[in-house]
Coordinates of C-alpha atoms in Angstrom, one line a residue:
Chain A
X1 CA -28.6 38.9 -3.6
X2 CA -25.9 39.1 -1.0
X3 CA -22.9 41.4 -1.5
X4 CA -19.5 39.7 -1.8
X5 CA -16.8 40.9 0.5
X6 CA -14.1 38.2 0.4
X7 CA -12.3 36.3 -2.4
X8 CA -11.7 32.8 -1.0
X9 CA -9.4 30.3 -2.8
X10 CA -8.4 26.7 -2.3
X11 CA -5.3 26.7 -4.5
X12 CA -4.0 23.1 -4.7
X13 CA -1.5 21.1 -6.8
X14 CA -3.7 20.7 -9.9
X15 CA -6.5 23.2 -9.6
X16 CA -7.6 26.5 -8.1
X17 CA -11.1 26.8 -6.8
X18 CA -12.3 30.3 -6.1
X19 CA -15.4 31.8 -4.5
X20 CA -16.6 35.2 -3.7
X21 CA -18.3 35.1 -0.3
X22 CA -20.7 37.4 1.5
X23 CA -20.1 38.4 5.1
X24 CA -22.3 35.5 6.3
X25 CA -20.5 33.0 4.1
X26 CA -23.0 32.8 1.3
X27 CA -21.4 32.0 -2.1
X28 CA -22.0 34.9 -4.5
X29 CA -19.9 33.4 -7.4
X30 CA -17.5 30.5 -7.9
X31 CA -15.1 29.3 -10.5
X32 CA -12.4 26.7 -11.1
X33 CA -9.1 27.4 -12.8
X34 CA -6.8 24.8 -14.2
X35 CA -3.6 26.3 -12.9
X36 CA -2.6 24.4 -9.8
X37 CA 0.8 25.1 -8.4
X38 CA 2.4 22.1 -10.1
X39 CA 1.6 24.0 -13.4
X40 CA 3.0 27.4 -12.4
X41 CA 6.4 28.7 -13.6
X42 CA 8.5 30.3 -10.8
X43 CA 7.0 33.7 -9.9
X44 CA 3.9 33.2 -12.0
X45 CA 1.4 33.1 -9.1
X46 CA 0.6 36.8 -8.8
X47 CA -0.2 37.2 -12.5
X48 CA -2.4 34.1 -12.5
X49 CA -4.1 35.4 -9.4
X50 CA -4.9 38.7 -11.2
X51 CA -6.8 36.6 -13.7
X52 CA -8.8 35.1 -10.9
X53 CA -9.6 38.5 -9.5
X54 CA -10.7 39.7 -12.9
X55 CA -12.8 36.6 -13.8
X56 CA -14.7 36.9 -10.5
X57 CA -15.1 40.7 -10.5
X58 CA -13.1 40.7 -7.2
X59 CA -10.2 43.2 -8.1
X60 CA -10.6 45.1 -4.8
X61 CA -11.5 42.3 -2.4
X62 CA -9.4 41.0 0.4
X63 CA -8.4 37.5 -0.5
X64 CA -7.6 34.4 1.6
X65 CA -5.7 31.5 0.0
X66 CA -5.1 28.0 1.4
X67 CA -3.4 24.9 0.0
X68 CA -0.2 24.2 -1.9
X69 CA -0.1 27.9 -2.9
X70 CA 1.8 28.3 0.4
X71 CA 4.5 25.7 -0.5
X72 CA 7.8 26.4 -2.3
X73 CA 6.0 25.6 -5.6
X74 CA 3.4 28.2 -5.0
X75 CA 3.3 32.0 -4.4
X76 CA 5.5 32.2 -1.3
X77 CA 6.5 29.8 1.4
X78 CA 4.0 30.0 4.4
X79 CA 6.0 28.3 7.1
X80 CA 4.4 25.3 8.8
X81 CA 2.7 25.7 12.2
X82 CA 3.7 22.9 14.5
X83 CA 1.2 20.4 15.9
X84 CA -0.5 20.6 18.4
X85 CA -2.1 23.7 17.2
X86 CA -5.4 25.6 17.1
X87 CA -7.3 28.2 15.2
X88 CA -5.4 31.1 16.9
X89 CA -2.0 29.8 15.8
X90 CA -3.2 29.3 12.2
X91 CA -4.6 32.8 12.2
X92 CA -1.3 34.2 13.6
X93 CA 0.7 32.3 10.9
X94 CA -1.1 33.9 8.0
X95 CA 1.3 35.3 5.5
X96 CA 0.5 38.7 4.0
X97 CA 1.9 38.9 0.4
X98 CA 0.5 42.4 -0.3
X99 CA -2.4 43.5 -2.5
X100 CA -4.8 42.4 0.3
X101 CA -3.8 38.7 -0.2
X102 CA -3.2 36.4 2.8
X103 CA -2.0 32.8 2.6
X104 CA -2.8 30.2 5.2
X105 CA 0.1 28.2 6.7
X106 CA 0.3 24.4 6.6
X107 CA 0.7 22.2 9.7
X108 CA 3.6 19.9 10.6
X109 CA 3.4 16.9 13.0
X110 CA 5.8 14.4 14.5
X111 CA 4.5 11.5 12.3
X112 CA 5.9 8.0 12.3
X113 CA 9.4 7.4 13.8
X114 CA 9.9 11.2 13.9
X115 CA 9.9 11.4 10.1
X116 CA 7.3 14.1 10.3
X117 CA 4.0 14.6 8.6
X118 CA 2.6 17.7 6.8
X119 CA -0.7 19.2 5.5
X120 CA -1.6 22.2 3.5
X121 CA -5.3 23.0 3.0
X122 CA -6.8 20.4 5.3
X123 CA -6.2 22.6 8.3
X124 CA -8.5 25.3 6.8
X125 CA -11.2 22.7 6.2
X126 CA -10.8 21.3 9.7
X127 CA -10.9 24.6 11.5
X128 CA -13.7 25.8 9.3
X129 CA -15.8 22.7 10.2
X130 CA -15.0 23.2 13.9
X131 CA -15.9 26.9 13.8
X132 CA -19.3 26.3 12.2
X133 CA -20.8 25.0 15.5
X134 CA -19.5 25.8 19.0
X135 CA -20.3 22.3 20.2
X136 CA -17.7 20.8 17.7
X137 CA -14.9 22.4 19.7
X138 CA -15.7 20.2 22.7
X139 CA -14.5 16.6 23.3
X140 CA -12.2 14.1 21.6
X141 CA -12.8 13.7 17.8
X142 CA -11.3 11.8 14.9
X143 CA -11.7 13.6 11.6
X144 CA -10.8 12.0 8.3
X145 CA -10.4 13.8 5.0
X146 CA -10.2 11.0 2.4
X147 CA -8.4 11.6 -0.9
X148 CA -5.1 11.2 -2.8
X149 CA -3.4 11.8 0.5
X150 CA -6.0 11.0 3.2
X151 CA -5.6 12.9 6.4
X152 CA -6.6 11.4 9.8
X153 CA -6.8 14.2 12.4
X154 CA -7.1 13.9 16.2
X155 CA -8.8 16.9 17.7
X156 CA -9.1 17.5 21.5
X157 CA -11.4 20.3 22.6
X158 CA -11.0 22.1 19.3
X159 CA -7.2 21.7 19.0
X160 CA -5.4 19.5 16.4
X161 CA -3.2 17.3 18.5
X162 CA -1.9 14.8 16.0
X163 CA -2.5 13.7 12.4
X164 CA -1.4 11.0 10.0
X165 CA -1.4 11.0 6.2
X166 CA -2.1 7.8 4.2
X167 CA -1.3 7.7 0.5
X168 CA -4.5 5.7 -0.1
X169 CA -5.9 7.5 -3.1
X170 CA -2.5 7.8 -4.7
X171 CA -1.9 4.1 -4.4
X172 CA -5.4 3.4 -6.0
X173 CA -4.6 5.8 -8.8
X174 CA -1.1 4.3 -9.5
X175 CA -2.2 0.7 -9.3
X176 CA -5.2 1.1 -11.6
X177 CA -3.5 3.4 -14.1
X178 CA -0.2 1.4 -14.5
X179 CA 1.1 -2.1 -13.8
X180 CA -0.4 -5.5 -13.5
X181 CA -3.8 -4.4 -12.0
X182 CA -4.4 -1.7 -14.6
X183 CA -8.0 -1.4 -15.4
X184 CA -10.5 0.9 -17.2
X185 CA -13.5 -0.5 -15.5
X186 CA -15.3 1.7 -13.0
X187 CA -15.1 1.0 -9.2
X188 CA -18.9 0.7 -8.8
X189 CA -19.3 -3.0 -7.9
X190 CA -20.2 -2.8 -4.2
X191 CA -20.0 -6.6 -3.6
X192 CA -16.4 -6.6 -4.8
X193 CA -15.7 -3.5 -2.7
X194 CA -17.0 -5.3 0.4
X195 CA -14.8 -8.3 -0.6
X196 CA -11.8 -6.0 -0.7
X197 CA -12.7 -4.5 2.7
X198 CA -12.8 -8.0 4.2
X199 CA -9.5 -8.9 2.6
X200 CA -7.8 -5.8 4.1
X201 CA -7.7 -7.5 7.5
X202 CA -6.1 -5.2 10.1
X203 CA -4.3 -3.3 7.4
X204 CA -1.0 -5.2 7.9
X205 CA 1.0 -6.8 5.1
X206 CA -0.6 -4.4 2.5
X207 CA 1.9 -5.3 -0.3
X208 CA 0.9 -8.9 0.0
X209 CA -2.8 -8.3 0.4
X210 CA -2.7 -6.1 -2.8
X211 CA -1.6 -9.2 -4.8
X212 CA -4.9 -10.9 -3.9
X213 CA -6.5 -8.5 -6.4
X214 CA -4.6 -10.3 -9.1
X215 CA -4.8 -13.8 -7.6
X216 CA -8.6 -13.7 -7.3
X217 CA -8.8 -13.1 -11.0
X218 CA -6.2 -15.5 -12.4
X219 CA -6.4 -18.1 -9.7
X220 CA -10.1 -18.0 -8.7
X221 CA -11.8 -16.8 -11.8
X222 CA -13.3 -13.6 -10.4
X223 CA -14.2 -11.1 -13.2
X224 CA -11.4 -8.7 -14.1
X225 CA -14.0 -5.9 -14.3
X226 CA -14.4 -6.1 -10.5
X227 CA -10.7 -5.4 -9.8
X228 CA -11.0 -1.6 -9.3
X229 CA -13.8 -2.0 -6.9
X230 CA -12.0 -4.8 -5.0
X231 CA -8.9 -2.7 -4.9
X232 CA -10.8 0.4 -3.6
X233 CA -12.3 -1.7 -0.8
X234 CA -8.9 -3.2 0.0
X235 CA -7.1 0.1 0.2
X236 CA -9.8 2.0 2.0
X237 CA -10.3 -1.0 4.4
X238 CA -6.6 -1.1 5.1
X239 CA -6.5 2.7 5.7
X240 CA -9.5 2.6 8.1
X241 CA -8.1 -0.5 9.9
X242 CA -4.5 0.7 10.3
X243 CA -4.4 4.5 10.2
X244 CA -7.5 5.2 12.3
X245 CA -6.1 2.8 15.0
X246 CA -3.0 5.0 15.3
X247 CA -5.2 7.8 16.5
X248 CA -7.5 5.7 18.8
X249 CA -10.5 5.7 16.6
X250 CA -12.4 3.6 19.1
X251 CA -12.2 6.4 21.7
X252 CA -13.3 9.0 19.2
X253 CA -16.5 7.5 17.9
X254 CA -18.2 8.7 15.8
X255 CA -15.6 9.5 13.2
X256 CA -16.2 12.7 11.2
X257 CA -15.7 12.2 7.4
X258 CA -15.0 15.6 5.8
X259 CA -14.5 15.8 2.0
X260 CA -16.1 14.6 -1.2
X261 CA -19.4 13.1 -0.2
X262 CA -19.1 10.1 -2.6
X263 CA -15.7 9.2 -1.4
X264 CA -16.7 9.8 2.2
X265 CA -19.5 7.3 1.6
X266 CA -17.0 4.6 0.7
X267 CA -15.1 5.3 3.9
X268 CA -18.3 5.2 5.9
X269 CA -19.0 1.7 4.4
X270 CA -15.5 0.5 5.4
X271 CA -15.9 1.9 8.9
X272 CA -19.3 0.3 9.3
X273 CA -17.8 -3.1 8.4
X274 CA -15.6 -2.5 11.5
X275 CA -18.6 -1.4 13.6
X276 CA -17.4 2.2 13.8
X277 CA -20.1 4.9 13.4
X278 CA -19.4 8.1 11.4
X279 CA -20.9 11.3 10.2
X280 CA -20.3 12.8 6.7
X281 CA -19.8 16.5 6.1
X282 CA -19.2 18.4 2.9
X283 CA -15.5 19.4 2.7
X284 CA -15.9 22.3 0.3
X285 CA -18.3 24.1 2.6
X286 CA -15.8 23.6 5.4
X287 CA -12.9 25.1 3.4
X288 CA -15.0 28.2 2.7
X289 CA -16.0 28.5 6.3
X290 CA -12.4 28.2 7.4
X291 CA -11.2 30.9 5.0
X292 CA -14.0 33.2 6.1
X293 CA -13.3 32.6 9.8
X294 CA -9.6 33.2 9.3
X295 CA -10.3 36.5 7.5
X296 CA -12.7 37.6 10.2
X297 CA -10.0 36.8 12.8
X298 CA -7.5 39.2 11.2
X299 CA -9.6 41.8 9.4
Chain B
X1 CA 33.3 -27.9 -24.7
X2 CA 30.2 -29.7 -23.5
X3 CA 27.5 -30.8 -25.9
X4 CA 24.2 -29.2 -25.5
X5 CA 21.2 -31.5 -25.1
X6 CA 18.4 -29.2 -23.8
X7 CA 16.9 -25.9 -24.6
X8 CA 15.8 -24.3 -21.3
X9 CA 13.7 -21.1 -21.3
X10 CA 12.4 -18.7 -18.6
X11 CA 9.7 -17.0 -20.6
X12 CA 8.3 -14.2 -18.5
X13 CA 6.0 -11.2 -18.9
X14 CA 8.6 -8.9 -20.5
X15 CA 11.5 -11.1 -21.6
X16 CA 12.5 -14.6 -22.7
X17 CA 15.8 -15.9 -21.4
X18 CA 17.1 -19.0 -23.2
X19 CA 20.0 -21.3 -22.5
X20 CA 21.2 -24.5 -24.2
X21 CA 22.4 -26.8 -21.5
X22 CA 24.7 -29.9 -21.4
X23 CA 23.5 -33.0 -19.6
X24 CA 25.4 -31.9 -16.4
X25 CA 23.8 -28.4 -16.5
X26 CA 26.7 -26.6 -18.0
X27 CA 25.6 -23.6 -20.0
X28 CA 26.7 -24.0 -23.7
X29 CA 25.0 -20.8 -25.0
X30 CA 22.5 -18.2 -23.8
X31 CA 20.5 -15.4 -25.1
X32 CA 17.8 -12.9 -24.1
X33 CA 14.8 -12.1 -26.4
X34 CA 12.6 -9.0 -25.9
X35 CA 9.3 -10.9 -26.6
X36 CA 7.8 -11.5 -23.2
X37 CA 4.2 -12.9 -23.2
X38 CA 2.7 -9.4 -22.7
X39 CA 4.1 -8.5 -26.1
X40 CA 2.8 -11.6 -27.9
X41 CA -0.2 -11.5 -30.2
X42 CA -2.7 -14.4 -29.7
X43 CA -1.2 -17.6 -31.2
X44 CA 2.2 -16.0 -31.9
X45 CA 4.2 -18.0 -29.3
X46 CA 5.2 -21.0 -31.6
X47 CA 6.6 -18.8 -34.3
X48 CA 8.5 -16.7 -31.8
X49 CA 9.9 -19.9 -30.3
X50 CA 11.1 -21.1 -33.7
X51 CA 13.2 -17.9 -33.7
X52 CA 14.7 -18.9 -30.4
X53 CA 15.5 -22.4 -31.6
X54 CA 17.2 -21.0 -34.7
X55 CA 19.2 -18.3 -32.9
X56 CA 20.6 -20.9 -30.4
X57 CA 21.1 -23.6 -33.0
X58 CA 18.7 -25.8 -31.0
X59 CA 16.2 -26.8 -33.7
X60 CA 16.1 -30.4 -32.7
X61 CA 16.5 -30.2 -29.0
X62 CA 13.9 -31.0 -26.4
X63 CA 12.8 -27.8 -24.7
X64 CA 11.5 -26.9 -21.2
X65 CA 9.7 -23.6 -20.7
X66 CA 8.7 -22.0 -17.4
X67 CA 7.1 -18.7 -16.5
X68 CA 4.1 -16.8 -17.9
X69 CA 4.4 -18.7 -21.1
X70 CA 2.1 -21.2 -19.3
X71 CA -0.6 -18.5 -18.7
X72 CA -3.5 -17.6 -20.9
X73 CA -1.3 -14.8 -22.4
X74 CA 1.4 -17.3 -23.4
X75 CA 1.6 -20.4 -25.5
X76 CA -1.1 -22.5 -23.8
X77 CA -2.6 -22.6 -20.4
X78 CA -0.7 -25.0 -18.1
X79 CA -3.2 -25.5 -15.3
X80 CA -2.0 -24.6 -11.7
X81 CA -0.9 -27.3 -9.4
X82 CA -2.4 -26.8 -5.9
X83 CA -0.3 -26.2 -2.9
X84 CA 1.0 -28.1 -0.9
X85 CA 3.0 -29.6 -3.7
X86 CA 6.4 -31.1 -4.5
X87 CA 8.7 -31.8 -7.4
X88 CA 6.8 -35.0 -8.5
X89 CA 3.5 -33.1 -8.9
X90 CA 5.2 -30.3 -10.9
X91 CA 6.8 -32.9 -13.2
X92 CA 3.4 -34.7 -13.6
X93 CA 1.8 -31.3 -14.5
X94 CA 4.1 -30.6 -17.4
X95 CA 2.2 -29.7 -20.5
X96 CA 3.4 -31.2 -23.8
X97 CA 2.6 -28.8 -26.7
X98 CA 4.3 -30.9 -29.3
X99 CA 7.6 -30.4 -31.2
X100 CA 9.5 -31.7 -28.1
X101 CA 8.3 -28.6 -26.1
X102 CA 7.1 -29.0 -22.5
X103 CA 5.7 -26.1 -20.3
X104 CA 6.0 -26.1 -16.5
X105 CA 2.7 -25.5 -14.6
X106 CA 2.3 -22.7 -12.1
X107 CA 1.3 -23.2 -8.5
X108 CA -1.8 -22.0 -6.7
X109 CA -2.2 -21.5 -2.9
X110 CA -4.9 -20.5 -0.4
X111 CA -3.5 -17.0 0.2
X112 CA -5.2 -14.4 2.4
X113 CA -8.8 -14.8 3.2
X114 CA -9.2 -17.5 0.6
X115 CA -8.5 -15.0 -2.2
X116 CA -5.8 -17.3 -3.4
X117 CA -2.2 -16.7 -4.5
X118 CA -0.4 -17.8 -7.6
X119 CA 3.1 -18.2 -9.1
X120 CA 4.5 -19.1 -12.5
X121 CA 8.3 -19.6 -12.8
X122 CA 9.3 -19.3 -9.2
X123 CA 8.3 -23.0 -8.6
X124 CA 11.0 -24.0 -11.2
X125 CA 13.6 -21.9 -9.4
X126 CA 12.6 -23.2 -6.0
X127 CA 12.6 -26.9 -7.0
X128 CA 15.9 -26.4 -8.9
X129 CA 17.5 -25.0 -5.8
X130 CA 16.2 -27.8 -3.7
X131 CA 17.3 -30.4 -6.2
X132 CA 20.9 -29.1 -6.3
X133 CA 21.8 -30.6 -2.9
X134 CA 20.0 -33.4 -1.1
X135 CA 20.4 -31.7 2.3
X136 CA 18.2 -28.9 1.1
X137 CA 15.2 -31.2 1.0
X138 CA 15.3 -31.7 4.8
X139 CA 13.9 -29.4 7.4
X140 CA 11.7 -26.3 7.6
X141 CA 12.8 -23.5 5.3
X142 CA 11.6 -20.0 4.3
X143 CA 12.7 -19.1 0.8
X144 CA 12.2 -15.6 -0.6
X145 CA 12.4 -14.6 -4.3
X146 CA 12.5 -10.8 -4.3
X147 CA 11.3 -8.8 -7.3
X148 CA 8.3 -7.1 -8.9
X149 CA 6.1 -9.6 -7.2
X150 CA 8.2 -11.0 -4.3
X151 CA 7.4 -14.6 -3.4
X152 CA 7.8 -15.9 0.2
X153 CA 7.7 -19.7 0.1
X154 CA 7.5 -22.0 3.1
X155 CA 9.1 -25.4 2.4
X156 CA 8.8 -28.4 4.7
X157 CA 11.1 -31.4 3.9
X158 CA 11.3 -30.4 0.3
X159 CA 7.6 -29.7 -0.2
X160 CA 6.1 -26.2 -0.9
X161 CA 3.5 -25.9 1.8
X162 CA 2.4 -22.3 1.6
X163 CA 3.4 -19.1 -0.1
X164 CA 2.6 -15.4 -0.2
X165 CA 3.2 -12.8 -2.9
X166 CA 4.0 -9.2 -2.0
X167 CA 3.8 -6.5 -4.7
X168 CA 6.9 -4.8 -3.2
X169 CA 8.9 -4.2 -6.4
X170 CA 5.8 -3.1 -8.3
X171 CA 4.9 -0.5 -5.6
X172 CA 8.5 0.8 -5.8
X173 CA 8.3 1.1 -9.5
X174 CA 4.9 2.8 -9.6
X175 CA 5.8 5.2 -6.8
X176 CA 9.1 6.3 -8.2
X177 CA 7.9 6.5 -11.8
X178 CA 4.7 8.4 -11.2
X179 CA 3.0 10.5 -8.6
X180 CA 4.3 12.7 -5.8
X181 CA 7.4 10.6 -4.9
X182 CA 8.5 10.5 -8.6
X183 CA 12.3 10.6 -8.8
X184 CA 15.1 9.9 -11.2
X185 CA 17.8 9.6 -8.5
X186 CA 19.3 6.2 -8.0
X187 CA 18.5 4.1 -4.9
X188 CA 22.1 3.9 -3.8
X189 CA 22.1 5.9 -0.5
X190 CA 22.5 3.2 2.1
X191 CA 21.9 5.5 5.0
X192 CA 18.6 6.6 3.6
X193 CA 17.8 2.9 2.9
X194 CA 18.4 2.1 6.5
X195 CA 16.3 5.0 7.6
X196 CA 13.5 3.6 5.4
X197 CA 13.9 0.1 7.0
X198 CA 13.6 1.7 10.5
X199 CA 10.5 3.6 9.4
X200 CA 8.8 0.4 8.1
X201 CA 8.1 -0.7 11.7
X202 CA 6.2 -4.0 11.7
X203 CA 4.9 -3.4 8.2
X204 CA 1.5 -2.2 9.3
X205 CA -0.1 1.0 8.1
X206 CA 2.0 1.0 4.9
X207 CA -0.1 3.7 3.1
X208 CA 0.7 6.0 6.0
X209 CA 4.3 5.1 6.3
X210 CA 4.8 5.7 2.6
X211 CA 3.8 9.3 3.1
X212 CA 6.8 9.8 5.4
X213 CA 8.9 9.6 2.2
X214 CA 7.4 12.9 1.3
X215 CA 7.1 14.5 4.7
X216 CA 10.8 13.9 5.5
X217 CA 11.7 16.0 2.5
X218 CA 9.2 18.8 2.7
X219 CA 8.8 18.9 6.5
X220 CA 12.3 17.8 7.7
X221 CA 14.6 19.1 4.9
X222 CA 16.0 15.7 4.0
X223 CA 17.4 15.7 0.4
X224 CA 14.9 14.8 -2.3
X225 CA 17.7 12.7 -4.0
X226 CA 17.5 10.2 -1.1
X227 CA 13.8 9.5 -1.7
X228 CA 14.3 6.4 -3.9
X229 CA 16.7 4.8 -1.3
X230 CA 14.4 5.6 1.6
X231 CA 11.4 4.2 -0.3
X232 CA 13.4 1.0 -1.2
X233 CA 14.2 0.5 2.5
X234 CA 10.7 1.3 3.6
X235 CA 9.0 -1.2 1.2
X236 CA 11.6 -4.0 1.6
X237 CA 11.6 -3.4 5.4
X238 CA 7.8 -3.6 5.4
X239 CA 7.8 -6.7 3.2
X240 CA 10.4 -8.5 5.5
X241 CA 8.5 -7.5 8.6
X242 CA 5.0 -8.3 7.6
X243 CA 5.1 -11.0 4.9
X244 CA 7.9 -13.2 6.4
X245 CA 6.0 -13.2 9.7
X246 CA 3.0 -14.8 8.0
X247 CA 5.2 -17.8 7.2
X248 CA 6.9 -18.0 10.6
X249 CA 10.3 -16.7 9.5
X250 CA 11.6 -16.9 13.1
X251 CA 11.1 -20.7 13.0
X252 CA 12.8 -21.0 9.6
X253 CA 16.0 -19.2 10.2
X254 CA 18.2 -18.7 8.1
X255 CA 16.0 -17.4 5.3
X256 CA 17.2 -18.3 1.8
X257 CA 17.2 -15.4 -0.6
X258 CA 17.0 -16.7 -4.2
X259 CA 17.1 -14.3 -7.1
X260 CA 19.0 -11.3 -8.4
X261 CA 22.1 -11.1 -6.1
X262 CA 22.0 -7.3 -5.8
X263 CA 18.3 -7.2 -4.8
X264 CA 18.9 -10.1 -2.5
X265 CA 21.6 -8.1 -0.8
X266 CA 19.0 -5.3 0.0
X267 CA 16.7 -7.9 1.5
X268 CA 19.6 -9.4 3.5
X269 CA 20.2 -5.9 4.9
X270 CA 16.6 -5.5 5.9
X271 CA 16.5 -9.0 7.5
X272 CA 19.7 -8.3 9.4
X273 CA 18.1 -5.1 10.9
X274 CA 15.5 -7.5 12.4
X275 CA 18.2 -10.0 13.6
X276 CA 17.3 -12.6 11.0
X277 CA 20.1 -14.5 9.3
X278 CA 20.0 -15.4 5.6
X279 CA 21.8 -17.0 2.7
X280 CA 21.9 -15.6 -0.8
X281 CA 21.8 -17.9 -3.9
X282 CA 21.7 -17.0 -7.5
X283 CA 18.2 -17.3 -8.9
X284 CA 19.1 -17.8 -12.5
X285 CA 21.3 -20.9 -11.8
X286 CA 18.4 -22.3 -9.8
X287 CA 15.9 -21.8 -12.7
X288 CA 18.3 -23.7 -15.1
X289 CA 18.7 -26.5 -12.5
X290 CA 15.0 -26.7 -12.2
X291 CA 14.3 -27.0 -15.9
X292 CA 17.1 -29.6 -16.3
X293 CA 15.8 -31.7 -13.3
X294 CA 12.2 -31.6 -14.7
X295 CA 13.4 -32.7 -18.1
X296 CA 15.4 -35.6 -16.6
X297 CA 12.3 -36.6 -14.6
X298 CA 10.2 -37.1 -17.8
X299 CA 12.8 -37.7 -20.5

């Protein structure tokens, strides 16, 4: 069995996922904790982190933390690095909070109309994926991390040049948990999903297209149990159509989907409906690779 | 004081608004009741309506009811009239449920990608507004009823030829009540509203534009208290840009805004930012006029 040398943590809004890693990246132990930063009292992060160290037998290890732990809700504010940026700038922006703990900075971009866009955590996943194979740092790529706040990232020769966040997962959650489209039925009806993708058009007029999820049931007699699947297809289809175009998806074919493999599969299906090829890669492995690479850069 | 001859009710999802009207449309009495159809048990509508009759001293009056009371959650299903349609078809579609009570049918349209679109209640408001002045029944018009489910209605020479529903108000409600943009602050910051209208662009990529409401606060230091106003401007701006274009707003200038006067004012502001003129008319007066005109057509 490999010997662990690093405590790596993805500390997000709702959860903390921790791994102890060997020098070659092998996972020695892992554990999830229910104390995301949204649940922390002010100043509580160091004490909670001591629990993580103890639970994983990692009291003396150096530690690398990414995600919302670097926001003003977390341990300390790790200032955003501005886009365009690369691995060296992220490594240079690491914040040392003492006790061998470093926090990865987020990234800020120009966004729509100069309103800005931000990420915390996805940069670690992205640069971890890029670092895993030298060939990935060459060429123009479009990388998508689907989720509550989906990130679409344009990468040119290994540097993050632009990104856009779409609230696709959050809209799905809000619409199916509350309001007129509320449903308990699972989103597993692939025919209804495809119907939603087709109804997404070019991703324009989304507020109007969303109402078709109701009209198809009350006006056309489609089963209410298919609403979640239809809505999933509609929202992912609109995301793929509208957001990917902002970053010239057509010129960056194949798209790389990096995240939860099941959710990536739904994005792949919506991309395929538009004739866009993609590859799916596990997001969690990429986060670990990013934390390890950043540690090696500064250790 | 005028003598009441009709009991007119707008019976929606959450509330019932009732008026007794004189023959010339004058309001003799009015009252709101908290039993919208979403709160009714199966078969409960007639008993609840008896309470309305009693409270308004209208036991013997003929009654006209519009809204969700004609859905399968309400009193009885009043089948949709298909679009294009006009006042005569709506009058012919009235459902007599006995005891001098008639229910106005909803309207169904083709909608996006053949998924259909539906309305219940807005048809009464629309035809009431059209009936109030003969000149309104001439020419090409675009009429918008803003709200939870905003209706954009194309009218040609007094006939409803097409309509589109946008879930604009529902999205605003869900996003500000739950999730990452949750806020208790009022939406009364007009500078932030205008900023949101500008950020709405052409109404494309809405899921991505919505995230700017977060990014402008955490990445650009804008005050979190302005989020509701910004979001209101962004959603209404996107609605105006995307949905009105589907119905050729430019060819139907000025747009008629029919509904809550305050909300219509926000739509007027977003339309003005696009150089589109509009008129604002009180929606409640139009509903009453519609119910009275329909009753006169069949009495």
